[in-house]
Short mmCIF file of C-alpha atoms in Angstrom, two decimals:
data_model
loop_
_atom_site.label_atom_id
_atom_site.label_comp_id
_atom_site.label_asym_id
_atom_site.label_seq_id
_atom_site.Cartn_x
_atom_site.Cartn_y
_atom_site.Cartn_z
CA UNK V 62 -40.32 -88.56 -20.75
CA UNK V 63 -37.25 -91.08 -21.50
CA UNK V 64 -35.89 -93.21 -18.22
CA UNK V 65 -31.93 -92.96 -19.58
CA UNK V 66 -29.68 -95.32 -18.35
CA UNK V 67 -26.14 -94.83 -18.22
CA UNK V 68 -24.63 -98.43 -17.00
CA UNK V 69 -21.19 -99.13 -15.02
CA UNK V 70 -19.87 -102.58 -14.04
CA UNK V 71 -22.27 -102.75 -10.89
CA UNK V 72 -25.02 -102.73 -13.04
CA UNK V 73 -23.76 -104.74 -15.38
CA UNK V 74 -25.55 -107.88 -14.36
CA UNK V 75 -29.11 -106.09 -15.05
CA UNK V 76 -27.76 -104.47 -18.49
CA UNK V 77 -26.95 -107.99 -19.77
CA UNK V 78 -30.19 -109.13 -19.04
CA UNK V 79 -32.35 -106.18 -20.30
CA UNK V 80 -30.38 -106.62 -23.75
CA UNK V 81 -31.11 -110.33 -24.01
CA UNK V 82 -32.83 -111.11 -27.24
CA UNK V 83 -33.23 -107.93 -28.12
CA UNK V 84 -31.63 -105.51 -31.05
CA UNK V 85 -29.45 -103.48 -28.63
CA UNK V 86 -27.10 -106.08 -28.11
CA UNK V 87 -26.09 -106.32 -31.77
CA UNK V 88 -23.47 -104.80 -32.90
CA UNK V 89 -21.67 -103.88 -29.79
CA UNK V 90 -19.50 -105.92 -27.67
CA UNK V 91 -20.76 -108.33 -24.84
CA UNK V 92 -18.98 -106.24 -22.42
CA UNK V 93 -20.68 -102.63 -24.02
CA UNK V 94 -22.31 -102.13 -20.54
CA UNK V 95 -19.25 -102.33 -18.39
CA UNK V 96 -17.38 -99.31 -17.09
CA UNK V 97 -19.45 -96.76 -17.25
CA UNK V 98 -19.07 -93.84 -14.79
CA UNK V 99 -23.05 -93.26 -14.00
CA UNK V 100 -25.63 -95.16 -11.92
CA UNK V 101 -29.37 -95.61 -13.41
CA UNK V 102 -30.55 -91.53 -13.35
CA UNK V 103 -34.40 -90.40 -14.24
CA UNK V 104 -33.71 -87.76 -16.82
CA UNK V 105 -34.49 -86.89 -20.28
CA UNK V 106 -31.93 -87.10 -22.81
CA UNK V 107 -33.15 -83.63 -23.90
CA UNK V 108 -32.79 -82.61 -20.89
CA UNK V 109 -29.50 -83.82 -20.81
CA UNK V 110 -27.81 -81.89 -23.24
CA UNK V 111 -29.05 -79.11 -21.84
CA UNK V 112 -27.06 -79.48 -18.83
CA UNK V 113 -24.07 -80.42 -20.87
CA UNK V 114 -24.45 -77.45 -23.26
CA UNK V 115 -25.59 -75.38 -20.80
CA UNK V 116 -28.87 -74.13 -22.86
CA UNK V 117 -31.96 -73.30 -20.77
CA UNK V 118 -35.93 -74.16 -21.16
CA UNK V 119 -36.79 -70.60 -20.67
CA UNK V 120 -36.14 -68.66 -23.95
CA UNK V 121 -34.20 -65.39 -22.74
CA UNK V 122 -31.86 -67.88 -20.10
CA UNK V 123 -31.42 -69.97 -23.42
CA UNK V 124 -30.36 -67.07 -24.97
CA UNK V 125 -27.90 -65.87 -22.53
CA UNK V 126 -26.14 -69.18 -22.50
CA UNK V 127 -25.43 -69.56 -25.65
CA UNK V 128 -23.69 -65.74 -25.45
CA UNK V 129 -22.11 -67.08 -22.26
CA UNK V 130 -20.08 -70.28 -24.47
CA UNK V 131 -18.07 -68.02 -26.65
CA UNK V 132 -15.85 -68.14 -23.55
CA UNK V 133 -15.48 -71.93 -23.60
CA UNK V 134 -13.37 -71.66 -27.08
CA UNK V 135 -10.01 -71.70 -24.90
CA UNK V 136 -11.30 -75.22 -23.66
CA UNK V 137 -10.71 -76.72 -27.19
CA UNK V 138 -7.79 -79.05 -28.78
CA UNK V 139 -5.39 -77.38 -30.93
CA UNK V 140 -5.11 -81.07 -32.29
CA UNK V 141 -7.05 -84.36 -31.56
CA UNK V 142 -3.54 -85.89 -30.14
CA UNK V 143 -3.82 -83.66 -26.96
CA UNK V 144 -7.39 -85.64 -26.29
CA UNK V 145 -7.52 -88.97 -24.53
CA UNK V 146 -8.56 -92.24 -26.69
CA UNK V 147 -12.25 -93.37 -25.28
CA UNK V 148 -13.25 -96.99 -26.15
CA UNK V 149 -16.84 -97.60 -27.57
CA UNK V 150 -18.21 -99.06 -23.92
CA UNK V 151 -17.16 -95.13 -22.57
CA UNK V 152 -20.31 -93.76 -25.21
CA UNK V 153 -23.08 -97.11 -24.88
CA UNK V 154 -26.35 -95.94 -23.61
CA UNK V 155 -29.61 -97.25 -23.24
CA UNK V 156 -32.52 -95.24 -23.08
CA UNK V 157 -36.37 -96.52 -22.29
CA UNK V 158 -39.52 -95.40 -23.77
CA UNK V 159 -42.29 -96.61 -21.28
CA UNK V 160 -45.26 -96.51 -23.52
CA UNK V 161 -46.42 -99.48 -22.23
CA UNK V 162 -46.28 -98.75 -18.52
CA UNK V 163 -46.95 -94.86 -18.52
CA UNK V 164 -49.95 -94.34 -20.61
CA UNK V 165 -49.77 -90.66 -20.49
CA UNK V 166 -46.78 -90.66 -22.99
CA UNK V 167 -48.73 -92.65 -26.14
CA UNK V 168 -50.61 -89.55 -26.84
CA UNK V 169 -47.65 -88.02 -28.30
CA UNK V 170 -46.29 -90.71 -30.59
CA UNK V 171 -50.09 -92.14 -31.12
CA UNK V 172 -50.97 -91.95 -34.83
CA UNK V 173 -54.76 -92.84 -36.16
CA UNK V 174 -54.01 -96.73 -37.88
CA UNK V 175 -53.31 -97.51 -34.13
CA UNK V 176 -49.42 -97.18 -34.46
CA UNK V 177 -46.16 -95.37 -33.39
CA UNK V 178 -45.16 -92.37 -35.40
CA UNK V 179 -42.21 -92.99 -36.79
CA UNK V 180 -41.30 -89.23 -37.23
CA UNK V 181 -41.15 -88.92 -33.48
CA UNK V 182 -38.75 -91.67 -33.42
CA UNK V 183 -36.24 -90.04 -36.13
CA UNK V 184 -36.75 -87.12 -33.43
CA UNK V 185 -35.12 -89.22 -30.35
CA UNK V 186 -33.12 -90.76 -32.74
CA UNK V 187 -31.34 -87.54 -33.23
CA UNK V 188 -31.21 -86.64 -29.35
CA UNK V 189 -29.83 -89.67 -28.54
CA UNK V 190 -27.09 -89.70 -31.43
CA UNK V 191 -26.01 -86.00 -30.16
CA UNK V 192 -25.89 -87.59 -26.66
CA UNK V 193 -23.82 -90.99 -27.44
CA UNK V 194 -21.11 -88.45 -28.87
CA UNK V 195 -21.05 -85.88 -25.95
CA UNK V 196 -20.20 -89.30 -23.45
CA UNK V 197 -17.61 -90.48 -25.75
CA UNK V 198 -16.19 -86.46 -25.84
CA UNK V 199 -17.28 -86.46 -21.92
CA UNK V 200 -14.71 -84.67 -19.43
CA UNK V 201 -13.76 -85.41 -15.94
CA UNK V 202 -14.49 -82.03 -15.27
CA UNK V 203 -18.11 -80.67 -14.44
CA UNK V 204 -17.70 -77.84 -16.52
CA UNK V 205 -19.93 -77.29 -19.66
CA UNK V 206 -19.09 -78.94 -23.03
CA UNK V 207 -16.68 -76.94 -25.31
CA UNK V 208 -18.24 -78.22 -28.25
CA UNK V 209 -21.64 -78.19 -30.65
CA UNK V 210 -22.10 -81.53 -32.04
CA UNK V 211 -24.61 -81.37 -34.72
CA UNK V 212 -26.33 -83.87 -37.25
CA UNK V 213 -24.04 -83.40 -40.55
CA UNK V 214 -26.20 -87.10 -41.76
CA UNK V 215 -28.21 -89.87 -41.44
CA UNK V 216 -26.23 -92.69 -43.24
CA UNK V 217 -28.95 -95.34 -42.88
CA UNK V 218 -32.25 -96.55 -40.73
CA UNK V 219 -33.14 -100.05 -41.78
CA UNK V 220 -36.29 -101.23 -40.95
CA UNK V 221 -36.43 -104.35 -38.96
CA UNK V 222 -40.27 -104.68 -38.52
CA UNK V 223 -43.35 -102.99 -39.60
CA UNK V 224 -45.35 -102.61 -37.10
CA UNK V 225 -44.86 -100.72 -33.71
CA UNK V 226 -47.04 -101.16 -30.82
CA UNK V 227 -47.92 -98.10 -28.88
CA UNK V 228 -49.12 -99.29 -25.91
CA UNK V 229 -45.65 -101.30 -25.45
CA UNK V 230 -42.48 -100.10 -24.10
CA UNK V 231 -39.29 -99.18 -26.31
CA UNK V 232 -35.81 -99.58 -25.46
CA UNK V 233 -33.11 -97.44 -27.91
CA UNK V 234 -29.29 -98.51 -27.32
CA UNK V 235 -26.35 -97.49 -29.00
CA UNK V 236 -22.65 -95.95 -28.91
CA UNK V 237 -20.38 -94.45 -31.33
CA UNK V 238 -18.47 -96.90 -33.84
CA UNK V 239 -15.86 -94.86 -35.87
CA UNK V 240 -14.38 -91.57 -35.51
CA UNK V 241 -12.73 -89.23 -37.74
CA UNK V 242 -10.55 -86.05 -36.99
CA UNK V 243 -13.96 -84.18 -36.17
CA UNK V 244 -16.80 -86.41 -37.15
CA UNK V 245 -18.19 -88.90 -34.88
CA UNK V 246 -20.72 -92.29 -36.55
CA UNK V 247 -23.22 -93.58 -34.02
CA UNK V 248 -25.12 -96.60 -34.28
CA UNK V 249 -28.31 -96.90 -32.78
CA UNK V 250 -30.47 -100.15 -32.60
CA UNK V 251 -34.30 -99.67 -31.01
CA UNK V 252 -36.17 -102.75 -29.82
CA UNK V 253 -39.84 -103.31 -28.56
CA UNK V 254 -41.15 -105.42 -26.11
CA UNK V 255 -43.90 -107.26 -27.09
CA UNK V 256 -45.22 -110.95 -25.94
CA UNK V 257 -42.70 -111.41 -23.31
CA UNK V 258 -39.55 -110.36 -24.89
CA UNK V 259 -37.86 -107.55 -27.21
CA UNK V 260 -37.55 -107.72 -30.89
CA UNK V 261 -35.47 -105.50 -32.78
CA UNK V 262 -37.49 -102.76 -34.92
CA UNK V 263 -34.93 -100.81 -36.28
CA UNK V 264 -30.77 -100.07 -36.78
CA UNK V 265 -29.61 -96.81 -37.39
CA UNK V 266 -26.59 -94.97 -38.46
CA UNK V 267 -25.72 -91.28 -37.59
CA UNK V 268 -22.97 -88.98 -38.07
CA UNK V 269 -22.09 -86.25 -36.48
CA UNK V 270 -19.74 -83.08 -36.35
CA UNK V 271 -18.31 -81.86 -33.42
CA UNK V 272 -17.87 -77.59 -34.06
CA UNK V 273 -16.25 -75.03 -31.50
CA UNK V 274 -18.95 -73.29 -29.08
CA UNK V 275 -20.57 -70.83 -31.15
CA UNK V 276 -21.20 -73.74 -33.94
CA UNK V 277 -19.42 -71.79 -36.14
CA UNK V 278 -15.62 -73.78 -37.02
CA UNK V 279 -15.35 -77.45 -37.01
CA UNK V 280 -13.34 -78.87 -33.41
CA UNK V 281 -11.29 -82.16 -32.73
CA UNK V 282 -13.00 -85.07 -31.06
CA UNK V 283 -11.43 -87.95 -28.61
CA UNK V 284 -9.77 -90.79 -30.81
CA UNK V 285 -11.58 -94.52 -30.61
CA UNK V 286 -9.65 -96.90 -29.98
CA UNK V 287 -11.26 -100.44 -30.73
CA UNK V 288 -11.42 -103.27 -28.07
CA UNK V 289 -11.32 -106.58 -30.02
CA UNK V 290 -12.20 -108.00 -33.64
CA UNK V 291 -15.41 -107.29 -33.09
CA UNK V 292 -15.44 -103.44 -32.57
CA UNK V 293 -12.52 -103.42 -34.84
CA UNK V 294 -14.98 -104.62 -37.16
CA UNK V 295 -17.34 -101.84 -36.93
CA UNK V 296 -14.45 -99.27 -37.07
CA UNK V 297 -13.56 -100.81 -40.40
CA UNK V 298 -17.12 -100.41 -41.39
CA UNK V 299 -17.50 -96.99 -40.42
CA UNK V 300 -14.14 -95.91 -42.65
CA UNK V 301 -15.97 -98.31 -45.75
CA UNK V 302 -19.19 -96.05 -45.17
CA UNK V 303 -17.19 -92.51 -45.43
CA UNK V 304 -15.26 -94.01 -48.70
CA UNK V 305 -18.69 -94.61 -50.10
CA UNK V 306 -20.02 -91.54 -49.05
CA UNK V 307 -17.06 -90.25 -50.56
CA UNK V 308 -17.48 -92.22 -54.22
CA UNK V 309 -21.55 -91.37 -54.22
CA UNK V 310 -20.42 -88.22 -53.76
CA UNK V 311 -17.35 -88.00 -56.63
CA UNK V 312 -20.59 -90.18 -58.71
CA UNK V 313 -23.25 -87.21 -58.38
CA UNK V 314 -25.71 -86.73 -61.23
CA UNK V 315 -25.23 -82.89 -60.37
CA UNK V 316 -21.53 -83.56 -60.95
CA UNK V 317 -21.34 -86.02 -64.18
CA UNK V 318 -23.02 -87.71 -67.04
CA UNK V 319 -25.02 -91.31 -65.80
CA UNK V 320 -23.20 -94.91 -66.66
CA UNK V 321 -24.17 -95.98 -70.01
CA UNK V 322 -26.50 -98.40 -68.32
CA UNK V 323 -28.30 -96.19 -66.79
CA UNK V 324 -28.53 -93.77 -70.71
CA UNK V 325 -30.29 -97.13 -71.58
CA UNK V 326 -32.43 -97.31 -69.28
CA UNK V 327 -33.70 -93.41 -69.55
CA UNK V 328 -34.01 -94.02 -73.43
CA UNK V 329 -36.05 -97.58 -72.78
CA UNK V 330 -38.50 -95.22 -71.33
CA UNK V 331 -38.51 -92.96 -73.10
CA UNK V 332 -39.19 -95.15 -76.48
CA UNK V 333 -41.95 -96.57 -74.11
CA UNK V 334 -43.98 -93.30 -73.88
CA UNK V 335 -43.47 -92.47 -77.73
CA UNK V 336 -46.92 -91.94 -79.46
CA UNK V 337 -46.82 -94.59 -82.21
CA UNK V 338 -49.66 -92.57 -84.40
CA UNK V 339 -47.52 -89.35 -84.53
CA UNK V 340 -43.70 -90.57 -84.41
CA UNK V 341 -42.74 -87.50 -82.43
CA UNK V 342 -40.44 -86.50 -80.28
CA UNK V 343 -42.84 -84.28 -78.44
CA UNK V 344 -45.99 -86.62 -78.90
CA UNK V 345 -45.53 -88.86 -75.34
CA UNK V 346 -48.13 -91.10 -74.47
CA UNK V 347 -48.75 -92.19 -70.57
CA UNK V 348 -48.58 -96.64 -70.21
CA UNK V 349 -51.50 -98.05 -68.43
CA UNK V 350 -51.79 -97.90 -64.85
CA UNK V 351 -48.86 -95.38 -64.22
CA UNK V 352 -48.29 -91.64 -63.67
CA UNK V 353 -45.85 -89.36 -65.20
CA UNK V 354 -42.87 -87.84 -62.19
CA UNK V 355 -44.45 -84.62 -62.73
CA UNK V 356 -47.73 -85.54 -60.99
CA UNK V 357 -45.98 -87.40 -57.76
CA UNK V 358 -45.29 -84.26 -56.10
CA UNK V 359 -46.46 -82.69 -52.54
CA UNK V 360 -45.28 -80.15 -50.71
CA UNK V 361 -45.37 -77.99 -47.77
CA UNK V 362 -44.51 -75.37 -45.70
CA UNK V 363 -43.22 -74.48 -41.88
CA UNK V 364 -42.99 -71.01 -39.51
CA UNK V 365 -39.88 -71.96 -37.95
CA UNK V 366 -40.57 -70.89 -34.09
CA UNK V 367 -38.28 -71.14 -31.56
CA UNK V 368 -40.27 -73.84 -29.42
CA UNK V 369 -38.90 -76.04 -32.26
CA UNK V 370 -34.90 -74.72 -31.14
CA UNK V 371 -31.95 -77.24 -30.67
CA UNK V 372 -29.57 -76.40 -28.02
CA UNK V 373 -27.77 -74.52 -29.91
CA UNK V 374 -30.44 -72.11 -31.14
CA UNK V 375 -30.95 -73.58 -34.35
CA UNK V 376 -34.23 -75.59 -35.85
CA UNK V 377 -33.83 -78.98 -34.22
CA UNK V 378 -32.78 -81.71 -36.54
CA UNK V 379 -35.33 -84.07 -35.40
CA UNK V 380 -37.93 -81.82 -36.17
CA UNK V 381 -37.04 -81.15 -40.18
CA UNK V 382 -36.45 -85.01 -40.14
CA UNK V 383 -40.11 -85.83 -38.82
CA UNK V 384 -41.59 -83.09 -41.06
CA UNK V 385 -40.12 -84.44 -44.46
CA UNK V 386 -40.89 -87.90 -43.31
CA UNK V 387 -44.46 -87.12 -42.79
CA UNK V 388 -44.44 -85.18 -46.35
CA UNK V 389 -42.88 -87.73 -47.66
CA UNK V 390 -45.43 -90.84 -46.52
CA UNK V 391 -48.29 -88.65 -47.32
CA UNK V 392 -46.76 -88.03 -50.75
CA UNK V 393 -46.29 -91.79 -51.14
CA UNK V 394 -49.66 -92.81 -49.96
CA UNK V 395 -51.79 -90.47 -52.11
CA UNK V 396 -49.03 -91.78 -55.35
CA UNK V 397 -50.04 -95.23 -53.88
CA UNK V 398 -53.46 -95.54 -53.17
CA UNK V 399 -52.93 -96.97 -50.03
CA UNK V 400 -51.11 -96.56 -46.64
CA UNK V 401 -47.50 -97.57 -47.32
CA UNK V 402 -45.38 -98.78 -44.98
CA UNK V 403 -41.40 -97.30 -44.30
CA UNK V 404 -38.84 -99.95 -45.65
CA UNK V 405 -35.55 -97.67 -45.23
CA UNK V 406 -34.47 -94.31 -44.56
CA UNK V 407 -30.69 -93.20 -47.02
CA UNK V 408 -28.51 -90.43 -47.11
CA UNK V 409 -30.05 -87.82 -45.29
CA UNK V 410 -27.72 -84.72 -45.53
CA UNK V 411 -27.95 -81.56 -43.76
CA UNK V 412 -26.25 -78.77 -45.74
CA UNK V 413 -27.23 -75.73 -44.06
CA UNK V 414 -28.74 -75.18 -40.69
CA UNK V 415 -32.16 -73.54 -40.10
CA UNK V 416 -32.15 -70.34 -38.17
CA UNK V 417 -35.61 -69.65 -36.09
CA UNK V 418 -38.14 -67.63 -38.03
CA UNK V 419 -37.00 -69.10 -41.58
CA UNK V 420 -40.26 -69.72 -43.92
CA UNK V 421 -39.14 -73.78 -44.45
CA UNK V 422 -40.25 -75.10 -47.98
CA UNK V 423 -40.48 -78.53 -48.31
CA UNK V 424 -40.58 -80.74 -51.80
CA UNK V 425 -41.65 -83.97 -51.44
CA UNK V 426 -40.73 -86.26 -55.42
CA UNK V 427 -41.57 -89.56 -56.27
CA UNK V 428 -38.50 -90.29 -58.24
CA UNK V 429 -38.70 -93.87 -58.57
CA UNK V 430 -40.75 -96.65 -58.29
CA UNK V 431 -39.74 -100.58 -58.72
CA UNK V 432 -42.97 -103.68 -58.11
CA UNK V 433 -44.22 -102.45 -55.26
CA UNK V 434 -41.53 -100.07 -53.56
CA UNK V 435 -42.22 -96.44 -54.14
CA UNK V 436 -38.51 -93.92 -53.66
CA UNK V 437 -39.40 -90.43 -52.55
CA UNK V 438 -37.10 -87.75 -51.92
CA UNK V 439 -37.86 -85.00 -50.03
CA UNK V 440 -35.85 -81.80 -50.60
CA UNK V 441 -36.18 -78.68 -47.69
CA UNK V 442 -34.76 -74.76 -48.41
CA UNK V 443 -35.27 -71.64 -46.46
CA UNK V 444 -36.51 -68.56 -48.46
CA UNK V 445 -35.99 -65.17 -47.20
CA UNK V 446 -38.74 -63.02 -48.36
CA UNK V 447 -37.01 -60.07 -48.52
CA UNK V 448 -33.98 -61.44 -50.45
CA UNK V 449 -36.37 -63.23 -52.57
CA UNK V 450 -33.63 -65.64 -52.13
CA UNK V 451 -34.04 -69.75 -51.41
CA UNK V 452 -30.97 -71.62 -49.98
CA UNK V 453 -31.31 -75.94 -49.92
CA UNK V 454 -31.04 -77.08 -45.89
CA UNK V 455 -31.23 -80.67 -46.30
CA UNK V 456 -32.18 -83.79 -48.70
CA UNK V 457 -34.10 -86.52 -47.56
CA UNK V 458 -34.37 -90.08 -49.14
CA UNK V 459 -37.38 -92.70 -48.07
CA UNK V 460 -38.19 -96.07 -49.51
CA UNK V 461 -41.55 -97.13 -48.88
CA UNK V 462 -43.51 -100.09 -49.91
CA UNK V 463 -47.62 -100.02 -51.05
CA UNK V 464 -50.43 -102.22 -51.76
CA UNK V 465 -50.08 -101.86 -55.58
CA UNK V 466 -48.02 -101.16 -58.41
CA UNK V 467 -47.76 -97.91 -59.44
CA UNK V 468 -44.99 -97.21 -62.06
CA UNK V 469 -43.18 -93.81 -62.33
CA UNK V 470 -42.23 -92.02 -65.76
CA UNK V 471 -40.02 -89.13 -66.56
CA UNK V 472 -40.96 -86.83 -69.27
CA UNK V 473 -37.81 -84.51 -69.00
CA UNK V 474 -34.32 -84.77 -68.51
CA UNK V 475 -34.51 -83.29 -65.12
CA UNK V 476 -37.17 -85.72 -64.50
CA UNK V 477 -34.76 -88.36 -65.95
CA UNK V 478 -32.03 -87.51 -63.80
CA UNK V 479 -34.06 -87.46 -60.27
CA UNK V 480 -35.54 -91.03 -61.57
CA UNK V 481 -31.47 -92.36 -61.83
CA UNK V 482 -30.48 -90.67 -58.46
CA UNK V 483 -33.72 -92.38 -56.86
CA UNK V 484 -33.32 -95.81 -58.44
CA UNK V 485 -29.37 -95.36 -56.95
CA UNK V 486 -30.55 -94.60 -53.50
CA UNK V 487 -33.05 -97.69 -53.82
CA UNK V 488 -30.50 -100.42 -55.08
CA UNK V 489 -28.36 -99.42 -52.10
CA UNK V 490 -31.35 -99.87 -49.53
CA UNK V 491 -32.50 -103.10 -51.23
CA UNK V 492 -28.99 -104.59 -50.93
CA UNK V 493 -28.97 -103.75 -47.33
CA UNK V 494 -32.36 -105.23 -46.46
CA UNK V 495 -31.55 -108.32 -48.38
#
């Protein structure tokens, strides 16, 4: 359903002008376009990776394939040094979304307020992100891909606008921006065209890991080598963004005691829930017009069947990422009292990936709430039922904004804890958006 367009110099010309006033051409250089290898193709990016991969459609050729790449592991580096140095113009793509001139496409990201859904978007997001790193790791060869890339995390989506039209179309662009021994960060930008022109609606930041055919050891990638101060500027952000990974990381509430701000804070509300007729510990007493963290929960639960595979025969990242987003909003607009709308999407980090026929348990959290902004984090594990056993896949951070205020408070220290990590995850979204 995507028109994909892979641009070389002759097509330059048209690329240029696409771009013009839209979010695609930020961030990349004015010359992004130029030098690609491909012509304009009708494809879908799904559909893409198949052929790279060499996965099928049909569920017992997909199968076979995926046997068949176990031979491909002599293709790999012993070392990244042996691979060629790509430039960021060798991974730029652009990819359409004609909602506005094929109708027959809105009925799948239609929602009822007369809007996009956005968890179809974090869906191409992730196809496209696995695509920009397969060009910049392309071959001259026509022989299948050596390696699995997979979503390791989303580092950021900031939202640009609120609204998205669907009966107008959508145009995603983006190429990778830094690139580590075997991790690859892609920024995406997605624009909409709307009263003669495209405005940007979003900006996104993925990273990737590039793993040896059976997806089960990690695998070098090409080096980037930057083309002027501007892309050297975004390679210099993308190693700031893995030391602050890093530090957020080192910082963990899971790993060591909060700041002694943030002991202030937790005791500030907790002094503000006391009972002043009893004076006891125990005796907690709700303020007006909030709920306590305990009651800001929803959660869910997916079959995980194989139409929702990846190409590598794993639950498709796009799919857990629409599912906890849609948990997540519905969480925040029952908490709310009215529809909010997405400000930012943080940190999402896939730990462990899904095998087909897992029982999926999702845990959707208000953990924080500031004026009007609601932070909910949505956590997903796999339970075996015959283990008994439950194993965390991935974490999932979402700021939203509502209609009203609707304060938060923690009664335990776990609560406590969750309310800290959220009102982290928010400060960092809020200094981005301002």
């Amino acid at each position: 359903f995507f028109r994909l367009r892979l641009l070389n110099a002759a097509s330059a010309v048209a690329a240029r002008a696409l771009s013009s006033g839209s979010a695609g051409s930020q961030g990349r250089s004015p010359d992004m376009a130029e030098g690609h290898s491909h012509l304009l193709v009708n494809d879908a990016v799904r559909n893409r990776l198949r052929q790279i991969v060499g996965a099928s459609t049909n569920w017992s050729d997909h199968q076979q394939a995926l046997r068949e790449r176990a031979s491909l592991t002599s293709q790999l580096a012993t070392c990244q040094e042996d691979l060629p140095a790509r430039k960021m113009k060798d991974s730029y793509i652009e990819v359409h979304l004609p909602l506005g001139s094929q109708p027959e496409l809105r009925e799948k990201y239609l929602n009822v307020h007369n809007s996009v859904r956005f968890g179809r978007i974090l869906e191409d997001l992730d196809s496209l992100a696995v695509l920009i790193c397969y060009s910049h790791t392309k071959r001259d060869t026509p022989q299948r891909s050596p390696l699995s890339i997979v979503t390791a995390l989303v580092d950021k989506i900031d939202m640009r606008k609120n609204i998205i039209y669907p009966d107008c179309d959508i145009k995603f662009t983006g190429h990778v921006t830094w690139v580590g021994k075997t991790s690859i960060e892609a920024k995406m930008h997605m624009s909409q065209y709307h009263d003669g022109a495209y405005s940007p609606v979003l900006d996104a930041t993925f990273v990737m890991v590039a793993r040896d055919p059976e997806n089960k050891r990690a695998a070098f990638v090409n080096p980037l080598q930057p083309d002027g101060p501007e892309e050297e500027k975004l390679f210099q952000q993308g190693e700031i963004n893995k030391a602050r990974r890093v530090e957020l990381s080192t910082a963990s509430l899971l790993k060591v005691a909060p700041t002694a701000e943030e002991r202030k804070i937790v005791h500030s509300m907790f002094l503000n829930t006391l009972d002043p007729k009893t004076v006891s510990f125990r005796s907690r007493v709700l303020p007006a017009n909030s709920v306590w963290m305990e009651d800001g929960k929803l959660k869910g639960l997916e079959i995980c069947h194989p139409q929702e595979r990846n190409i590598f025969n794993r639950i498709f990242g796009g799919f857990l990422m629409r599912k906890a987003y849609e948990l997540g909003w519905a969480n925040a607009c029952s908490y709310g009292g009215s529809r909010p709308h997405l400000v930012a999407v943080d940190d999402i980090l896939f730990q462990k990936p899904v095998e087909l026929g897992s029982l999926l348990l999702l845990s959707s959290q208000v953990c924080y709430t500031e004026e009007k902004y609601i932070q909910v984090r949505v956590h997903t594990e796999v339970f075996d039922a015959l283990t008994r056993q439950h194993n965390t896949t991935n974490v999932f951070h979402f700021t939203f904004c509502s209609q009203e205020e609707v304060p938060a408070f923690p009664k335990t220290y776990g609560e406590s804890m969750l309310y800290l990590d959220g009102k982290r995850h928010f400060d960092v979204t809020m200094k981005g958006v301002t």
